[in-house]
Coordinates of C-alpha atoms in Angstrom, one line a residue:
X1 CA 0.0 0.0 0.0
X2 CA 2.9 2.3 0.8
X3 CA 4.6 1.8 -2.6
X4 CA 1.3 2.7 -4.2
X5 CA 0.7 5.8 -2.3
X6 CA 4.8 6.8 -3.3
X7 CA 4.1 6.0 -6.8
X8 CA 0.9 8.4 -7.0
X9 CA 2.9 10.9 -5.4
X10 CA 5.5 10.9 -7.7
X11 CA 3.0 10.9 -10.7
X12 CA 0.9 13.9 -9.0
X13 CA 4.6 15.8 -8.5
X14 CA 5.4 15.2 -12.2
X15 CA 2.0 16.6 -13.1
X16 CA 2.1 19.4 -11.5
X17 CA 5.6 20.0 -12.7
X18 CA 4.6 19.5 -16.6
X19 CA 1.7 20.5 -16.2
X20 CA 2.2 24.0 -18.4
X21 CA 3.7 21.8 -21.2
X22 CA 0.8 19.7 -21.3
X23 CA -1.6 22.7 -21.8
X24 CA 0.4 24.2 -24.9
X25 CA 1.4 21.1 -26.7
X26 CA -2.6 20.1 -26.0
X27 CA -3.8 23.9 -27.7
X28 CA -1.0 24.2 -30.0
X29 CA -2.3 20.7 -31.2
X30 CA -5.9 21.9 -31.2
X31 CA -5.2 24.8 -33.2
X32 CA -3.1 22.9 -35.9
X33 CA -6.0 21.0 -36.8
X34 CA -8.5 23.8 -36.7
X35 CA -6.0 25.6 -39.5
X36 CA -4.7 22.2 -41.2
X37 CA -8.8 21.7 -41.5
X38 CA -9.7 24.7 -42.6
X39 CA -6.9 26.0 -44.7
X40 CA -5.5 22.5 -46.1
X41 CA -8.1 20.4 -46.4
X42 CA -10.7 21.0 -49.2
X43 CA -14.2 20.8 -48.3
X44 CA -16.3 18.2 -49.9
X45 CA -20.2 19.2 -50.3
X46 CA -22.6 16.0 -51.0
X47 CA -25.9 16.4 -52.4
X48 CA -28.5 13.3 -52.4
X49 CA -31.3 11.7 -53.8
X50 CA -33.5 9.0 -53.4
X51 CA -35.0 7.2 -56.5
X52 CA -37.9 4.8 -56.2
X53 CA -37.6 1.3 -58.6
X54 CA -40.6 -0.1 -60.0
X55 CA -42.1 -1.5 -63.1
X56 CA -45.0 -0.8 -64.6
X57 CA -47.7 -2.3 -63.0
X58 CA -51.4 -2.0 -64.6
X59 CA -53.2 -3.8 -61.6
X60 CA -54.2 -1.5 -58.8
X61 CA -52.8 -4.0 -56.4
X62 CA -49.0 -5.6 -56.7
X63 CA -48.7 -9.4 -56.2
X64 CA -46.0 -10.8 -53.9
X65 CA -44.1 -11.9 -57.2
X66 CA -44.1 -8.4 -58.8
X67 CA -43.1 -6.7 -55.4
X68 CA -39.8 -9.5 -55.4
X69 CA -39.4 -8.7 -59.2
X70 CA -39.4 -5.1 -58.2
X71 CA -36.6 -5.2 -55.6
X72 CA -34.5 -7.5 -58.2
X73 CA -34.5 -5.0 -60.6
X74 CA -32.8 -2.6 -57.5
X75 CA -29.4 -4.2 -58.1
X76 CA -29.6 -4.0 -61.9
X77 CA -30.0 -0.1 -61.6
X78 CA -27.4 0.1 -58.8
X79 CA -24.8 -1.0 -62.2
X80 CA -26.9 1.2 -64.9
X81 CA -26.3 4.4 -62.2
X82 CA -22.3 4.2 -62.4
X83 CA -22.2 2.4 -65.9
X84 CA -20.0 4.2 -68.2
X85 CA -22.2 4.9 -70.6
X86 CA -24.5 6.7 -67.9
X87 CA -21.5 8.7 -66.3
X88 CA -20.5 9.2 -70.5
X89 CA -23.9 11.6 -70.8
X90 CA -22.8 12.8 -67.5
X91 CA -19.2 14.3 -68.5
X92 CA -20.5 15.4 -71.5
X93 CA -23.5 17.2 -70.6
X94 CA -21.6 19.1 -67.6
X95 CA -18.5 19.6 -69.6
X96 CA -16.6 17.8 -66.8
X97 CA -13.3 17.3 -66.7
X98 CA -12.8 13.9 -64.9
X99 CA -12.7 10.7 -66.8
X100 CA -15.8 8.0 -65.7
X101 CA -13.8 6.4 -63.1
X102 CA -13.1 9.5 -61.2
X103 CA -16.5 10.2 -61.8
X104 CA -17.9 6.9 -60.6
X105 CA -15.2 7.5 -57.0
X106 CA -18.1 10.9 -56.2
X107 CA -20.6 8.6 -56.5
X108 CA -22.2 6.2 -53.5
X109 CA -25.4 4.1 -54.2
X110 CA -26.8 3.0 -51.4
X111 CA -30.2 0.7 -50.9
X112 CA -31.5 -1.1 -47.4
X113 CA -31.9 -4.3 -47.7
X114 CA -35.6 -5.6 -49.4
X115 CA -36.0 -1.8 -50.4
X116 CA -37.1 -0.7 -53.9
X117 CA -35.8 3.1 -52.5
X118 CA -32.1 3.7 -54.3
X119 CA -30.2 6.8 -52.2
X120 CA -27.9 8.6 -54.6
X121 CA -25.1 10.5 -53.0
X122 CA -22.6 12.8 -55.1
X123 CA -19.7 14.2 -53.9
X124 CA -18.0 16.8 -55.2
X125 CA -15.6 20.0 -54.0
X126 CA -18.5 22.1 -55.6
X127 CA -21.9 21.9 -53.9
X128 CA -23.7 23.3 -57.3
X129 CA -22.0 20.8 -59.3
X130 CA -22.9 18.1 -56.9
X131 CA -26.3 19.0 -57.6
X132 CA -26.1 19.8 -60.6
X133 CA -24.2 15.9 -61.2
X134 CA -27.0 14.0 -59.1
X135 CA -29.8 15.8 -61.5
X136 CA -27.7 14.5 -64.6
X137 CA -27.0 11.0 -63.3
X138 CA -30.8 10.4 -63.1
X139 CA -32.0 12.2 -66.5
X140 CA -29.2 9.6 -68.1
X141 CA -29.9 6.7 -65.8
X142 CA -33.7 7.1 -66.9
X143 CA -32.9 7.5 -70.6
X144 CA -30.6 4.4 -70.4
X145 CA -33.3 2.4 -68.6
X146 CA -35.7 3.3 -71.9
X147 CA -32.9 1.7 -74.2
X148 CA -31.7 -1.7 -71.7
X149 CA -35.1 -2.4 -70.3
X150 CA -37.4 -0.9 -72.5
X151 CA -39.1 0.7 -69.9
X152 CA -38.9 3.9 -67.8
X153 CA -38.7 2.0 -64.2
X154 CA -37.6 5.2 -61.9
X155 CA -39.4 7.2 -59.7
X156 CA -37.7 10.1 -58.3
X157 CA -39.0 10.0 -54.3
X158 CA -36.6 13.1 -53.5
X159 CA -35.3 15.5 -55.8
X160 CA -31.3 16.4 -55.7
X161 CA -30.5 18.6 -52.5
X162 CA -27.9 21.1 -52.1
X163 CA -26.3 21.0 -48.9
X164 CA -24.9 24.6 -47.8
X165 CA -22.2 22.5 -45.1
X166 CA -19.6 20.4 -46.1
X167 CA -19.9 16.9 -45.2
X168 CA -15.7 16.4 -45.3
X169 CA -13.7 17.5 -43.3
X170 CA -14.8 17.0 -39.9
X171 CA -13.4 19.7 -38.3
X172 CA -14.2 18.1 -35.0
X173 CA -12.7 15.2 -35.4
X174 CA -9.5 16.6 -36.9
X175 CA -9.5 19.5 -34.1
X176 CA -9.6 16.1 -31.6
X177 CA -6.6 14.5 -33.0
X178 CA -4.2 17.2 -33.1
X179 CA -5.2 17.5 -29.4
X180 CA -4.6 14.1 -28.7
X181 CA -1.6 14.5 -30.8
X182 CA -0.1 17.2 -28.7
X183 CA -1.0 15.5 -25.5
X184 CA 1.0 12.5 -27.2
X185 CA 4.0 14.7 -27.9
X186 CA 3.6 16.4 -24.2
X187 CA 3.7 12.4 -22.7
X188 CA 6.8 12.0 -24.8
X189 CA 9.1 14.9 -24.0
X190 CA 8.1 14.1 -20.4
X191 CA 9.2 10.9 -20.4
X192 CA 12.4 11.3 -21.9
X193 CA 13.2 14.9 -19.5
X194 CA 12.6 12.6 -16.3
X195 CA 14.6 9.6 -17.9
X196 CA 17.3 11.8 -18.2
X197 CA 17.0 13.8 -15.5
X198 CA 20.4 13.6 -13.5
X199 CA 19.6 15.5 -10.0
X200 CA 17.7 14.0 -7.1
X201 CA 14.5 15.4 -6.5
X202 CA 13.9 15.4 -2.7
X203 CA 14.6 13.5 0.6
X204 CA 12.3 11.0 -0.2
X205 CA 13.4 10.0 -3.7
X206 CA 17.3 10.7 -1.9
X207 CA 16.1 7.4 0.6
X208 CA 14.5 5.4 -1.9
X209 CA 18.0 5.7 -4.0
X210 CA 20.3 4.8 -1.2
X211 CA 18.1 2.4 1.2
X212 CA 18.8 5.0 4.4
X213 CA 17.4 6.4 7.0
X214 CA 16.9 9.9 6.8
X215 CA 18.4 11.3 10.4
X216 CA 18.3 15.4 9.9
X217 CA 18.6 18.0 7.4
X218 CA 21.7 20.1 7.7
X219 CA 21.0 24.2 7.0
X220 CA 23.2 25.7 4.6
X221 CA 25.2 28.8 6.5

């Protein structure tokens, strides 16, 4: 129990002794990834959509067998969305300046599972052009679908947004690790200063070296 209650001591002395070195490196940290965030990373707007998949269905009601068809066909838009033909119209009507496969990198279809709902997300630096993208990718989605399937099977459930904050990066979470990462830095030069620290510290730590009893203290004249 002693030992314990030496050891806490020691690691509440060196605390308080670093204690200002802790606080810079742990705002100085802080601060580098506010500005690294804001100055060096580029901010990456998303706009989104959600698309509805269905097939033309006469009957008022759907049968079981036409509602499974329907959620087959998901996957087979999921590859028309990104297919280079669709992304193609896309370049070309925007006068972009990516190729498809940077193109189809912005781009994140996402569906839950047994959904006919398609969620289209663009990504892009530009949060008008990510709109503007999303709005293209259906139009040439739709008029692909006329040619492959010979049918016009989307509904559009949500119309393209444009999202006024960026999605990347989070400043938060950037801010957090260059704390952390000054609070890192502030552990390691501590560590290595009391390492190589050379002079005893106090009576107690004098004892601990030399196994002795401490008798007195002598006053310096």
């Amino acid at each position: 129990m002693e030992q314990k209650t030496i050891e806490l001591a020691d690691f509440l002395y060196v605390l308080k002794k670093w204690f200002w070195l802790i606080i810079i490196l742990c705002i100085v940290g802080a601060m580098s990834g506010f500005v690294i965030s804001k100055e060096f990373m580029t901010p990456i707007y998303e706009s989104q959509s959600q698309l509805v998949i269905k097939q033309e269905n006469k009957k008022d009601m759907a049968t079981t067998t036409e509602t499974q068809s329907n959620i087959q066909l998901v996957n087979t838009y999921k590859i028309i969305l990104v297919s280079p033909t669709v992304l193609e119209t896309v370049i070309k009507n925007l006068d972009l300046p990516e190729t498809t496969e940077q193109l189809a990198k912005q781009i994140l279809i996402e569906n839950s599972k047994d959904s006919q709902v398609l969620t289209v997300n663009v990504l892009n630096a530009d949060r008008e052009l990510a709109k503007q993208i999303n709005q293209q990718l259906i139009k040439a989605a739709t008029k692909e679908s006329d040619k492959i399937m010979s049918a016009n099977n989307i509904r559009v459930l949500t119309e393209p947004t444009e999202n006024m904050s960026p999605v990347k990066p989070n400043k938060t979470l950037v801010i957090g690790a260059g704390f952390i990462a000054g609070l890192l830095v502030a552990i390691f030069i501590i560590v290595i200063k009391e390492t190589m620290r050379q002079h005893i510290r106090d009576e107690k730590e004098l004892r601990a070296i030399i196994k002795a009893t401490h008798l007195g203290n002598i006053n310096q004249f």
